[in-house]
PDB file of C-alpha atoms in Angstrom:
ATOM      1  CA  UNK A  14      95.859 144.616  71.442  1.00  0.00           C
ATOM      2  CA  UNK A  15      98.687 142.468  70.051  1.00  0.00           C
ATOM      3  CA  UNK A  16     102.242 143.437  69.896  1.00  0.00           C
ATOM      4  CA  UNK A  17     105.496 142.298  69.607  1.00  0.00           C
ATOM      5  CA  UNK A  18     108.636 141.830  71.744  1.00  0.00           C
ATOM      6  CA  UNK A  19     112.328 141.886  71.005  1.00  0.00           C
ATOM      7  CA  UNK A  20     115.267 141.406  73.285  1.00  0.00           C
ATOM      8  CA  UNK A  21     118.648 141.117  72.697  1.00  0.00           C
ATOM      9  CA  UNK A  22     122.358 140.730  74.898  1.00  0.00           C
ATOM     10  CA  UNK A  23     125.527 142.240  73.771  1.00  0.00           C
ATOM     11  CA  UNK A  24     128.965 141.776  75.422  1.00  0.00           C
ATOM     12  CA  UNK A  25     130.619 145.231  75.628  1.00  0.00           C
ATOM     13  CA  UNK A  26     133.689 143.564  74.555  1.00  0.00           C
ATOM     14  CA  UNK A  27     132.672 143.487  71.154  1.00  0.00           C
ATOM     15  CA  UNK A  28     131.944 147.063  71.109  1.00  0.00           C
ATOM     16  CA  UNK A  29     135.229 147.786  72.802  1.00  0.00           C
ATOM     17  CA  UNK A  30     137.020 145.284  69.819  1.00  0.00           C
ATOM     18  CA  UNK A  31     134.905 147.306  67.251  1.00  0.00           C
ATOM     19  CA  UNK A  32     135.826 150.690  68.360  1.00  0.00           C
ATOM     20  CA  UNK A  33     139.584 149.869  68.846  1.00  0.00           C
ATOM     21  CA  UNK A  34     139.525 148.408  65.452  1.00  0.00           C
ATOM     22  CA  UNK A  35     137.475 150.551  63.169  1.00  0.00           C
ATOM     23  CA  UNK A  36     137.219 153.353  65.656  1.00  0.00           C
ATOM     24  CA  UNK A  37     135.069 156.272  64.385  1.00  0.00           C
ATOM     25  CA  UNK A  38     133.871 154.431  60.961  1.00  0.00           C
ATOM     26  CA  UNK A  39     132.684 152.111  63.350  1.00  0.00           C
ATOM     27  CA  UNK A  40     130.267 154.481  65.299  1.00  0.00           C
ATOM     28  CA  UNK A  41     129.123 156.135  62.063  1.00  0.00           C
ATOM     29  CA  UNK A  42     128.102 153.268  60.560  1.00  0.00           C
ATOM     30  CA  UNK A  43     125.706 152.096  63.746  1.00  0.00           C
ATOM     31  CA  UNK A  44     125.504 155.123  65.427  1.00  0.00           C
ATOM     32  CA  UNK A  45     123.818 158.791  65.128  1.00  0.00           C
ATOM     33  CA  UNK A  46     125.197 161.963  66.279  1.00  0.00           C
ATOM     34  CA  UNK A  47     123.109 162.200  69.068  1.00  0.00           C
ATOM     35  CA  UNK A  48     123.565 158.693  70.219  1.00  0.00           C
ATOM     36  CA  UNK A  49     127.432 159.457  70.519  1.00  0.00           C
ATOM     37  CA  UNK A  50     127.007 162.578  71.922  1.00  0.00           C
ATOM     38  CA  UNK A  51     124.627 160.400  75.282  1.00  0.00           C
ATOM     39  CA  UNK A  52     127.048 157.811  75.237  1.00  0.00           C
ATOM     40  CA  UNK A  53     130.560 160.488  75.462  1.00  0.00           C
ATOM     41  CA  UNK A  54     131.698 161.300  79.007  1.00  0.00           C
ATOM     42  CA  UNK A  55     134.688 162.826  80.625  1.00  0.00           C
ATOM     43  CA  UNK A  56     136.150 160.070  79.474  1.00  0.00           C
ATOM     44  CA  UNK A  57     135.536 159.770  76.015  1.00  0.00           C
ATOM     45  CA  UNK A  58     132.515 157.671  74.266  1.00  0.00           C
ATOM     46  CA  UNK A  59     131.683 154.553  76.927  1.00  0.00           C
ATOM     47  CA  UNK A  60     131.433 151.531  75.089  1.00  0.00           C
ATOM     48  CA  UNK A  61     128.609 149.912  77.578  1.00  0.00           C
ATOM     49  CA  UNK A  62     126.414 152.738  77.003  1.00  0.00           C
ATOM     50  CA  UNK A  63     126.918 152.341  72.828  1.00  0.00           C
ATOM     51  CA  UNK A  64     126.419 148.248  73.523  1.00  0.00           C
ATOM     52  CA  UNK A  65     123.215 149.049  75.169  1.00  0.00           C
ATOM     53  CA  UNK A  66     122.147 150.941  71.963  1.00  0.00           C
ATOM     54  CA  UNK A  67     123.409 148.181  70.092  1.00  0.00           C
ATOM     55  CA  UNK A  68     120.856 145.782  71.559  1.00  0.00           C
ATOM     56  CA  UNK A  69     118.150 148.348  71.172  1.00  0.00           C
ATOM     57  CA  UNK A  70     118.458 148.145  67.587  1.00  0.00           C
ATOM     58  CA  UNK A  71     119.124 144.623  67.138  1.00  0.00           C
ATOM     59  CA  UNK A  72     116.087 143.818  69.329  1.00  0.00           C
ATOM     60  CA  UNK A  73     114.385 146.849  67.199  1.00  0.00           C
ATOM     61  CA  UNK A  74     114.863 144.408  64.521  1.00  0.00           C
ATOM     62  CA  UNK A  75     113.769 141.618  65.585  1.00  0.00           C
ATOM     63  CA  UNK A  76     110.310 143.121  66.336  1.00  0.00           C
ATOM     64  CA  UNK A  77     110.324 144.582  62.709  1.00  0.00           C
ATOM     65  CA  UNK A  78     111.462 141.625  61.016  1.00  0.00           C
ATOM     66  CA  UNK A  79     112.519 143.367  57.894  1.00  0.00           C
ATOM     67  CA  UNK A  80     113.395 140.205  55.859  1.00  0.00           C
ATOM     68  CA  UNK A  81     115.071 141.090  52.452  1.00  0.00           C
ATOM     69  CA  UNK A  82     114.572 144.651  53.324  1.00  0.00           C
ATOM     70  CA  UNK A  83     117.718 146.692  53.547  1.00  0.00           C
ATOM     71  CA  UNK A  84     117.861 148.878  56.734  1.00  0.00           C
ATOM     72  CA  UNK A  85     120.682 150.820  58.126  1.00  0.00           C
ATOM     73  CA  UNK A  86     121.156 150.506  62.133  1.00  0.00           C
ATOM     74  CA  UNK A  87     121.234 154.149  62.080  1.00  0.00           C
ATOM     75  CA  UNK A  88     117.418 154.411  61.158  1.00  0.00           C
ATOM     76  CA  UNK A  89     116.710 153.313  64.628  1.00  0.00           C
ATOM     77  CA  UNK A  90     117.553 155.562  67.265  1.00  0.00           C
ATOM     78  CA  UNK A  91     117.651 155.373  70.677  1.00  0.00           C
ATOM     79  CA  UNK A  92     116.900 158.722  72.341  1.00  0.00           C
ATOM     80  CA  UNK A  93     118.079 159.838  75.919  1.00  0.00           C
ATOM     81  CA  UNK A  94     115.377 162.148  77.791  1.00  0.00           C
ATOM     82  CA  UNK A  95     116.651 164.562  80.183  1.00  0.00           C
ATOM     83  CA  UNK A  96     114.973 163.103  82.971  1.00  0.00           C
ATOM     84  CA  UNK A  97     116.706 159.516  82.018  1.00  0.00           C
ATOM     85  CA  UNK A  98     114.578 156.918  80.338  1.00  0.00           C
ATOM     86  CA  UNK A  99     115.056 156.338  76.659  1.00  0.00           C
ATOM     87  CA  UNK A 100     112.403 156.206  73.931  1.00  0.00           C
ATOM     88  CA  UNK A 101     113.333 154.730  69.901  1.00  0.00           C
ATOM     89  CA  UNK A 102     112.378 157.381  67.214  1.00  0.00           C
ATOM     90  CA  UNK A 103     112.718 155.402  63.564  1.00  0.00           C
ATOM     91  CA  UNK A 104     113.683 157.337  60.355  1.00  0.00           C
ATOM     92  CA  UNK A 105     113.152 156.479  56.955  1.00  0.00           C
ATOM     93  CA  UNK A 106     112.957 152.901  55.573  1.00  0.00           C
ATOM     94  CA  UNK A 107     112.545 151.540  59.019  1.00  0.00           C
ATOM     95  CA  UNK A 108     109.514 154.381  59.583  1.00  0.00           C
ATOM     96  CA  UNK A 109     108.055 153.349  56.394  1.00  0.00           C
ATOM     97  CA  UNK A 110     108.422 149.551  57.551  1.00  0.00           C
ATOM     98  CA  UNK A 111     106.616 149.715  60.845  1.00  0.00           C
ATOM     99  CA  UNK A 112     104.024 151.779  59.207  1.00  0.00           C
ATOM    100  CA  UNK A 113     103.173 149.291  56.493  1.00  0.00           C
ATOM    101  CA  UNK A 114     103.530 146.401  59.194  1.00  0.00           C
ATOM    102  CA  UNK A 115     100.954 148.473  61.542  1.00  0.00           C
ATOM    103  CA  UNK A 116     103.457 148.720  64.578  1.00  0.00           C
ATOM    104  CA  UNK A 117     103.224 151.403  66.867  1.00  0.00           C
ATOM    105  CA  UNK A 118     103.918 153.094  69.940  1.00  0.00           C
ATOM    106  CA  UNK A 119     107.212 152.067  70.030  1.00  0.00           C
ATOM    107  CA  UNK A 120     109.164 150.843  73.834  1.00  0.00           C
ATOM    108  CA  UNK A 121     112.292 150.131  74.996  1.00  0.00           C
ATOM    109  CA  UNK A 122     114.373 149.267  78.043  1.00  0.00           C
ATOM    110  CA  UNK A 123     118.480 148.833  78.546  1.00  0.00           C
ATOM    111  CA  UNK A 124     120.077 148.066  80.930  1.00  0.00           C
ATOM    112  CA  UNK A 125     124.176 147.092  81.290  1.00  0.00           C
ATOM    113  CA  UNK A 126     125.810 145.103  84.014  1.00  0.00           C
ATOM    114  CA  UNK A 127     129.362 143.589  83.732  1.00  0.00           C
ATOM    115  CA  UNK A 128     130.191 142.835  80.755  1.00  0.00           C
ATOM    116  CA  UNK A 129     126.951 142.673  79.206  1.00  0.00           C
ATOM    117  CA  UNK A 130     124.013 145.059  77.901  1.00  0.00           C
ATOM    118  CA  UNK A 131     121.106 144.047  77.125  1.00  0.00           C
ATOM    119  CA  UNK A 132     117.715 145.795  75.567  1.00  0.00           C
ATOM    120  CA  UNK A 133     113.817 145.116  75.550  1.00  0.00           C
ATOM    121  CA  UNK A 134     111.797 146.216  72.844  1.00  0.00           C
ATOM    122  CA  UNK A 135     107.986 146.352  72.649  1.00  0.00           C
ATOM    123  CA  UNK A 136     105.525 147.871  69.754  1.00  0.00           C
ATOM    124  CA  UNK A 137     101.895 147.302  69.827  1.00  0.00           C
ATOM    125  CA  UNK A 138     100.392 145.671  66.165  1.00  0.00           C
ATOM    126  CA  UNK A 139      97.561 147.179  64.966  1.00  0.00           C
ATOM    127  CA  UNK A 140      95.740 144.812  62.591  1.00  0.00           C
ATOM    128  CA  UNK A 141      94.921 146.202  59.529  1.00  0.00           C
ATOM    129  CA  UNK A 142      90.767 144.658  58.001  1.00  0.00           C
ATOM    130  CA  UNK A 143      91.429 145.292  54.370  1.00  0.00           C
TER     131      UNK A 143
END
């Protein structure tokens, strides 16, 4: 079966900039409630946890390849298990859009280290014989 693949690297330190300069518009205009709530600790909200997110949806992206279509980075998000791992769930226009491009089975991977955070995406492509 076919699929595609999407990876992308972000350096926390554009997070960081973002949050210190738009703050909480920033995170809901890329992020959803429950994304906040996994990436809030003692601390307050860890910006390598929200730049591993980021490259989840950017790499989300690339494996839709919406074109002129209009999505909002909050139609992809990246859900924390209890047990650890992390699975996408899509939402509206970006739901619709994998549908009508026949992806599926949606899988992703972070990971941070340093000052970077990167993410993996895979969905299988079902070919449609119309």
């Amino acid at each position: 079966m076919p699929s595609r693949v999407g990876v992308d690297l972000v350096a926390v330190e554009a997070v960081e900039d973002s949050l210190a300069t738009h703050g909480s518009h920033y995170l809901a205009r890329i992020y959803t409630e429950r994304e906040i709530a996994d990436c809030t600790g003692p601390s307050g909200v860890e910006a390598q946890r929200l730049a591993a997110r980021f490259a989840a949806k950017e790499a989300t992206l690339k494996v839709l390849r919406p074109g002129q279509v209009g999505l909002s980075l909050r139609e992809i998000e990246v859900r924390r298990a209890p047990e650890g791992w992390v699975e996408l769930e899509l939402s509206g226009p970006a739901a619709a859009l994998a549908r009508d491009r026949g992806l599926e089975s949606f899988a992703v991977s972070l990971t941070h280290e340093g000052g970077y955070a990167c993410a993996v995406v895979i969905a299988d492509l079902h070919l449609r014989n119309d």
